[in-house]
Every structure is written in C-alpha cells, then in structure tokens.
C-alpha cells in the first residue's frame, strides 16, 4: 500500500484554477521530486498536503487513512487540521525560524508544546522535556550543527538556518518530509550543504517530496519525478522523466536547464 495517495485534487483561487485533477502516489522510503516552472502549482500542492490550503475537490490519504475528502464533510473539520499536519513536515524556502529562540529551542518547541497534551505530562515533565531536548541535540548533530545549538537565527548563515529548519521538521517524526525549494533563498556556495543533508536523508530512505529547480540533484536522489505545468501533472514516473521525457512540454522545460 502506498504511504500517500492523492486523487483528483483541484484548487481555485477566485476564478483561477491552480491545481487541475492532480493524482499521484508515493511509497514508503521513496523520494519524489516535483519539477516545473514557477507558477505551475507545485507549492500550492505542497500547501494542500500540509493543510495550509483547502482543496476544492479530491482526496488525500496517508497510510490508508483518508485525511481529506472534499465530498465528505467529516474530513473537513478545522479541529482536526493540526493532527493531520503531523503526517507532513514542511521545510519552507525562507527558513521561518523563530528569531527569539536558539537553534535548539526552534527544534524542540513544537514537540514540547505537543507533549503538554499528554495525560502524564505533569508527573513526568522533567523526564519528557529532557528526552525532547536530547533528541533535538541529536538532530542538530546529524545536521552538523552541534556547535550552533545555542545560537540565534541571526547568528547563523542561511545554510545553517535551513539545516535547523530541517531538524525542526524531523523532530515531529512526520510520515512524509516536504521541501519547498529548500535552496532558493541561499547563495550558491551555501546550496551544497543543504543538498548534502537532503541527499543523506534520501540514502536513509526518508520518505520525501522535494520541490526543486536543481535538476542534477533531482536526478540523483529521486525515485519518482513529477513534472507540473499550468496546474496539471504533465508527466510522472521514474528518473526517465528527466533523462528521457515523453511529453513535449517536459522536453521544452528541461531544455532550458541544458543550455
């Protein structure tokens, strides 16, 4: 069974349809890269998966559980949105770190807030928070940031901030980790350090969806590739979408990166 099933998803902004009949699936441990020009609908699709936007039609299921079905009001309750978001970790283009918190605090904040809802939190507060902090330190260490855990965002480079953002997303143990152009806000010399982290996650078989314009990187890490244009999925499949595209629109798009 696929870990993610998206069926016939559509989204309008006023009279403009930005997602048109989007259907895709993803298996556990796969990395899916979404490619396409700006405005093709990639970011809107990620935002729908993370319930930052509400689709107008279609369905989203994770691990066989229907999280959203436009035809079923029971799946559209606002009260359930936060729980549904836990299935997805989203790493934004612009880091979105809290400036008043250290790197470690940025990573541990959400798990600590969630832990307060546990029935045993008051009795085990110190133990629970210590475990969360220890995991936060491990995650920062895995990002090569052990010596930066006490630094505030303004004291970090863009690449370091993005690595903190990745650690923060991983701290929630999402089923699917999503990246929205994770290197677009970085100088070229800092792009490599973030791509190395994502490459390592792919090698660990972390289930990921990556919106990217880094074609060589997408070719290297992807199990599946989706090309979007004008709100449609024009072509999807394995790496052959990049190496041997079958659709003319895909070929034209990729030609722009080869010249």
Short mmCIF file of C-alpha atoms in Angstrom, two decimals:
data_model
loop_
_atom_site.label_atom_id
_atom_site.label_comp_id
_atom_site.label_asym_id
_atom_site.label_seq_id
_atom_site.Cartn_x
_atom_site.Cartn_y
_atom_site.Cartn_z
CA UNK A 1 0.00 0.00 0.00
CA UNK A 2 1.23 3.50 -0.85
CA UNK A 3 2.05 5.78 2.06
CA UNK A 4 0.47 8.69 0.16
CA UNK A 5 -2.47 8.67 -2.24
CA UNK A 6 -3.63 11.92 -3.82
CA UNK A 7 -6.68 11.63 -6.05
CA UNK A 8 -8.23 14.22 -8.38
CA UNK A 9 -7.12 17.20 -6.31
CA UNK A 10 -8.21 20.64 -7.52
CA UNK A 11 -7.74 24.10 -6.08
CA UNK A 12 -9.05 27.50 -7.16
CA UNK A 13 -8.04 30.98 -6.11
CA UNK A 14 -11.04 33.09 -7.04
CA UNK A 15 -11.69 32.15 -10.68
CA UNK A 16 -8.20 30.83 -11.34
CA UNK A 17 -7.74 27.07 -11.16
CA UNK A 18 -4.20 26.45 -9.90
CA UNK A 19 -4.45 22.67 -9.44
CA UNK A 20 -6.17 20.57 -12.08
CA UNK A 21 -7.12 16.94 -11.37
CA UNK A 22 -3.88 16.10 -9.53
CA UNK A 23 -3.37 12.40 -8.80
CA UNK A 24 -0.16 10.80 -7.54
CA UNK A 25 1.09 8.18 -5.12
CA UNK A 26 4.23 7.65 -3.09
CA UNK A 27 5.67 4.54 -1.46
CA UNK A 28 7.36 4.36 1.93
CA UNK A 29 11.03 5.32 1.65
CA UNK A 30 10.73 6.97 -1.75
CA UNK A 31 11.89 10.46 -2.68
CA UNK A 32 9.64 12.28 -5.14
CA UNK A 33 10.87 15.42 -6.89
CA UNK A 34 8.37 17.89 -8.30
CA UNK A 35 9.75 20.00 -11.13
CA UNK A 36 8.25 22.71 -13.28
CA UNK A 37 8.37 26.43 -13.85
CA UNK A 38 7.29 28.99 -11.24
CA UNK A 39 3.52 29.20 -11.07
CA UNK A 40 2.96 25.62 -12.20
CA UNK A 41 1.22 24.66 -8.95
CA UNK A 42 3.98 22.83 -7.11
CA UNK A 43 3.95 24.96 -3.95
CA UNK A 44 0.15 25.05 -3.85
CA UNK A 45 0.13 21.26 -3.97
CA UNK A 46 2.56 21.10 -1.04
CA UNK A 47 0.43 23.57 0.90
CA UNK A 48 -2.66 21.45 0.28
CA UNK A 49 -0.84 18.35 1.51
CA UNK A 50 0.13 20.24 4.66
CA UNK A 51 -3.42 21.61 5.08
CA UNK A 52 -2.25 25.18 4.78
CA UNK A 53 -4.72 25.38 1.88
CA UNK A 54 -8.01 23.54 1.50
CA UNK A 55 -8.56 21.80 -1.85
CA UNK A 56 -11.85 22.37 -3.61
CA UNK A 57 -12.16 18.75 -4.70
CA UNK A 58 -10.34 15.45 -4.48
CA UNK A 59 -8.88 13.43 -1.63
CA UNK A 60 -5.66 12.90 0.35
CA UNK A 61 -4.88 9.65 2.18
CA UNK A 62 -1.83 8.70 4.26
CA UNK A 63 -1.19 5.09 5.28
CA UNK A 64 -4.68 4.19 4.12
CA UNK A 65 -6.38 6.83 6.28
CA UNK A 66 -8.39 9.39 4.36
CA UNK A 67 -7.27 12.72 5.80
CA UNK A 68 -9.28 14.82 3.37
CA UNK A 69 -12.15 14.13 1.01
CA UNK A 70 -13.91 17.15 -0.41
CA UNK A 71 -17.09 15.08 -0.69
CA UNK A 72 -17.04 14.07 3.00
CA UNK A 73 -17.70 16.90 5.49
CA UNK A 74 -16.39 14.71 8.33
CA UNK A 75 -12.86 15.03 6.89
CA UNK A 76 -13.04 18.82 6.62
CA UNK A 77 -13.33 19.78 10.29
CA UNK A 78 -10.99 22.60 11.27
CA UNK A 79 -10.49 20.98 14.67
CA UNK A 80 -8.67 18.06 13.01
CA UNK A 81 -6.25 20.11 10.93
CA UNK A 82 -3.42 20.21 13.46
CA UNK A 83 -3.49 16.42 13.88
CA UNK A 84 -3.44 15.93 10.11
CA UNK A 85 -0.46 18.24 9.71
CA UNK A 86 1.58 15.92 11.90
CA UNK A 87 1.76 13.49 8.97
CA UNK A 88 3.77 16.03 6.97
CA UNK A 89 6.87 18.01 7.82
CA UNK A 90 7.31 21.11 5.68
CA UNK A 91 10.62 22.91 5.13
CA UNK A 92 9.94 26.32 3.62
CA UNK A 93 12.04 28.38 1.21
CA UNK A 94 12.64 31.14 3.75
CA UNK A 95 13.59 29.12 6.87
CA UNK A 96 10.75 30.56 9.06
CA UNK A 97 12.73 30.14 12.27
CA UNK A 98 11.61 31.98 15.39
CA UNK A 99 14.19 34.77 15.83
CA UNK A 100 13.78 34.91 19.63
CA UNK A 101 14.72 31.24 20.08
CA UNK A 102 18.05 29.45 19.78
CA UNK A 103 18.60 26.72 17.21
CA UNK A 104 17.89 24.06 19.81
CA UNK A 105 14.77 25.84 21.05
CA UNK A 106 13.48 26.13 17.49
CA UNK A 107 13.84 22.36 17.11
CA UNK A 108 12.27 21.42 20.45
CA UNK A 109 9.45 23.98 20.68
CA UNK A 110 6.74 22.07 18.79
CA UNK A 111 7.47 18.67 20.43
CA UNK A 112 7.38 20.35 23.86
CA UNK A 113 4.04 22.02 23.12
CA UNK A 114 2.61 18.73 21.87
CA UNK A 115 3.93 16.88 24.92
CA UNK A 116 1.93 19.15 27.22
CA UNK A 117 -1.21 17.44 25.97
CA UNK A 118 -0.05 14.07 27.28
CA UNK A 119 -2.02 12.89 30.33
CA UNK A 120 1.21 12.07 32.16
CA UNK A 121 2.96 15.34 31.36
CA UNK A 122 2.65 16.97 34.80
CA UNK A 123 4.02 13.92 36.57
CA UNK A 124 6.82 13.32 34.07
CA UNK A 125 7.50 16.85 32.85
CA UNK A 126 11.23 16.88 33.57
CA UNK A 127 11.80 13.44 32.07
CA UNK A 128 9.75 14.16 28.94
CA UNK A 129 11.39 17.53 28.29
CA UNK A 130 14.85 16.07 28.85
CA UNK A 131 14.14 13.39 26.24
CA UNK A 132 12.88 16.01 23.78
CA UNK A 133 15.96 18.14 24.32
CA UNK A 134 18.27 15.14 23.89
CA UNK A 135 16.61 14.27 20.60
CA UNK A 136 16.84 17.90 19.49
CA UNK A 137 20.58 17.84 20.13
CA UNK A 138 20.90 14.57 18.19
CA UNK A 139 19.04 16.06 15.23
CA UNK A 140 21.22 19.17 15.21
CA UNK A 141 24.30 16.95 15.42
CA UNK A 142 23.06 14.99 12.40
CA UNK A 143 22.88 18.34 10.57
CA UNK A 144 26.46 19.18 11.56
CA UNK A 145 25.28 21.88 13.99
CA UNK A 146 26.30 20.62 17.41
CA UNK A 147 28.35 23.76 17.96
CA UNK A 148 25.48 26.03 16.94
CA UNK A 149 22.65 24.81 19.19
CA UNK A 150 22.84 27.91 21.41
CA UNK A 151 22.98 30.36 18.50
CA UNK A 152 20.06 32.51 17.42
CA UNK A 153 18.96 32.60 13.76
CA UNK A 154 20.65 35.94 13.11
CA UNK A 155 23.93 34.36 14.20
CA UNK A 156 23.63 31.57 11.62
CA UNK A 157 24.30 31.50 7.91
CA UNK A 158 21.43 30.83 5.54
CA UNK A 159 22.58 27.25 5.05
CA UNK A 160 22.77 26.71 8.80
CA UNK A 161 19.30 28.17 9.28
CA UNK A 162 17.87 25.85 6.65
CA UNK A 163 19.52 22.86 8.33
CA UNK A 164 17.91 23.92 11.63
CA UNK A 165 14.59 24.08 9.78
CA UNK A 166 15.11 20.52 8.51
CA UNK A 167 15.93 19.32 12.04
CA UNK A 168 12.79 21.08 13.32
CA UNK A 169 10.62 19.26 10.75
CA UNK A 170 12.21 15.90 11.58
CA UNK A 171 11.61 16.44 15.30
CA UNK A 172 7.89 15.87 14.72
CA UNK A 173 8.54 12.44 13.15
CA UNK A 174 6.42 13.11 10.06
CA UNK A 175 5.43 10.31 7.72
CA UNK A 176 6.46 12.47 4.77
CA UNK A 177 9.04 15.25 4.77
CA UNK A 178 8.30 18.02 2.25
CA UNK A 179 10.75 20.58 0.89
CA UNK A 180 9.57 23.69 -0.95
CA UNK A 181 12.56 24.95 -2.97
CA UNK A 182 14.87 24.49 0.05
CA UNK A 183 17.86 26.18 -1.63
CA UNK A 184 16.16 29.06 -3.45
CA UNK A 185 16.94 31.58 -0.68
CA UNK A 186 20.58 30.54 -0.42
CA UNK A 187 23.73 31.82 -2.06
CA UNK A 188 25.28 29.26 -4.43
CA UNK A 189 28.08 28.43 -2.02
CA UNK A 190 25.57 27.51 0.70
CA UNK A 191 23.29 25.44 -1.53
CA UNK A 192 25.59 22.43 -1.45
CA UNK A 193 25.48 22.00 2.33
CA UNK A 194 21.66 21.79 2.33
CA UNK A 195 21.59 19.44 -0.66
CA UNK A 196 24.08 17.17 1.12
CA UNK A 197 21.68 16.88 4.06
CA UNK A 198 18.75 16.02 1.80
CA UNK A 199 20.92 13.54 -0.11
CA UNK A 200 21.79 11.86 3.20
CA UNK A 201 18.10 11.65 4.11
CA UNK A 202 17.38 10.02 0.75
CA UNK A 203 20.12 7.48 1.41
CA UNK A 204 18.42 6.73 4.74
CA UNK A 205 15.18 6.11 2.80
CA UNK A 206 13.33 9.02 4.35
CA UNK A 207 10.01 9.47 2.55
CA UNK A 208 10.22 12.90 0.91
CA UNK A 209 8.58 15.24 -1.58
CA UNK A 210 11.01 17.83 -2.92
CA UNK A 211 10.03 20.84 -4.99
CA UNK A 212 13.25 21.82 -6.71
CA UNK A 213 14.86 23.51 -9.68
CA UNK A 214 18.10 21.58 -9.09
CA UNK A 215 17.77 19.10 -11.97
CA UNK A 216 21.03 17.22 -11.39
CA UNK A 217 20.12 16.83 -7.74
CA UNK A 218 16.59 15.64 -8.58
CA UNK A 219 18.04 13.09 -10.97
CA UNK A 220 20.43 11.86 -8.30
CA UNK A 221 18.05 11.41 -5.35
CA UNK A 222 14.63 10.79 -6.88
CA UNK A 223 12.75 7.52 -7.05
CA UNK A 224 9.87 9.35 -8.70
CA UNK A 225 9.64 12.60 -10.65
CA UNK A 226 6.56 14.71 -11.34
CA UNK A 227 6.60 17.48 -13.95
CA UNK A 228 3.89 20.11 -13.50
CA UNK A 229 2.82 22.85 -15.87
CA UNK A 230 -0.19 25.15 -15.67
CA UNK A 231 -1.60 23.35 -12.66
CA UNK A 232 -1.53 19.94 -14.37
CA UNK A 233 0.72 16.95 -13.89
CA UNK A 234 2.02 16.66 -17.44
CA UNK A 235 4.28 13.69 -16.85
CA UNK A 236 5.26 11.47 -13.93
CA UNK A 237 7.32 8.36 -13.46
CA UNK A 238 10.86 7.43 -12.54
CA UNK A 239 14.06 9.31 -13.37
CA UNK A 240 13.32 8.82 -17.05
CA UNK A 241 11.03 11.83 -16.78
CA UNK A 242 14.27 13.83 -16.67
CA UNK A 243 16.53 11.64 -18.81
CA UNK A 244 14.02 10.66 -21.50
CA UNK A 245 10.84 12.76 -21.23
CA UNK A 246 7.92 11.68 -23.38
CA UNK A 247 5.90 14.90 -23.36
CA UNK A 248 6.84 17.92 -25.46
CA UNK A 249 6.16 20.34 -22.58
CA UNK A 250 8.55 18.39 -20.36
CA UNK A 251 11.23 18.43 -23.05
CA UNK A 252 10.88 22.17 -23.53
CA UNK A 253 11.14 22.82 -19.80
CA UNK A 254 14.22 20.64 -19.37
CA UNK A 255 15.87 22.16 -22.43
CA UNK A 256 16.05 25.43 -20.55
CA UNK A 257 18.33 23.80 -17.97
CA UNK A 258 20.60 22.17 -20.51
CA UNK A 259 21.63 25.31 -22.38
#
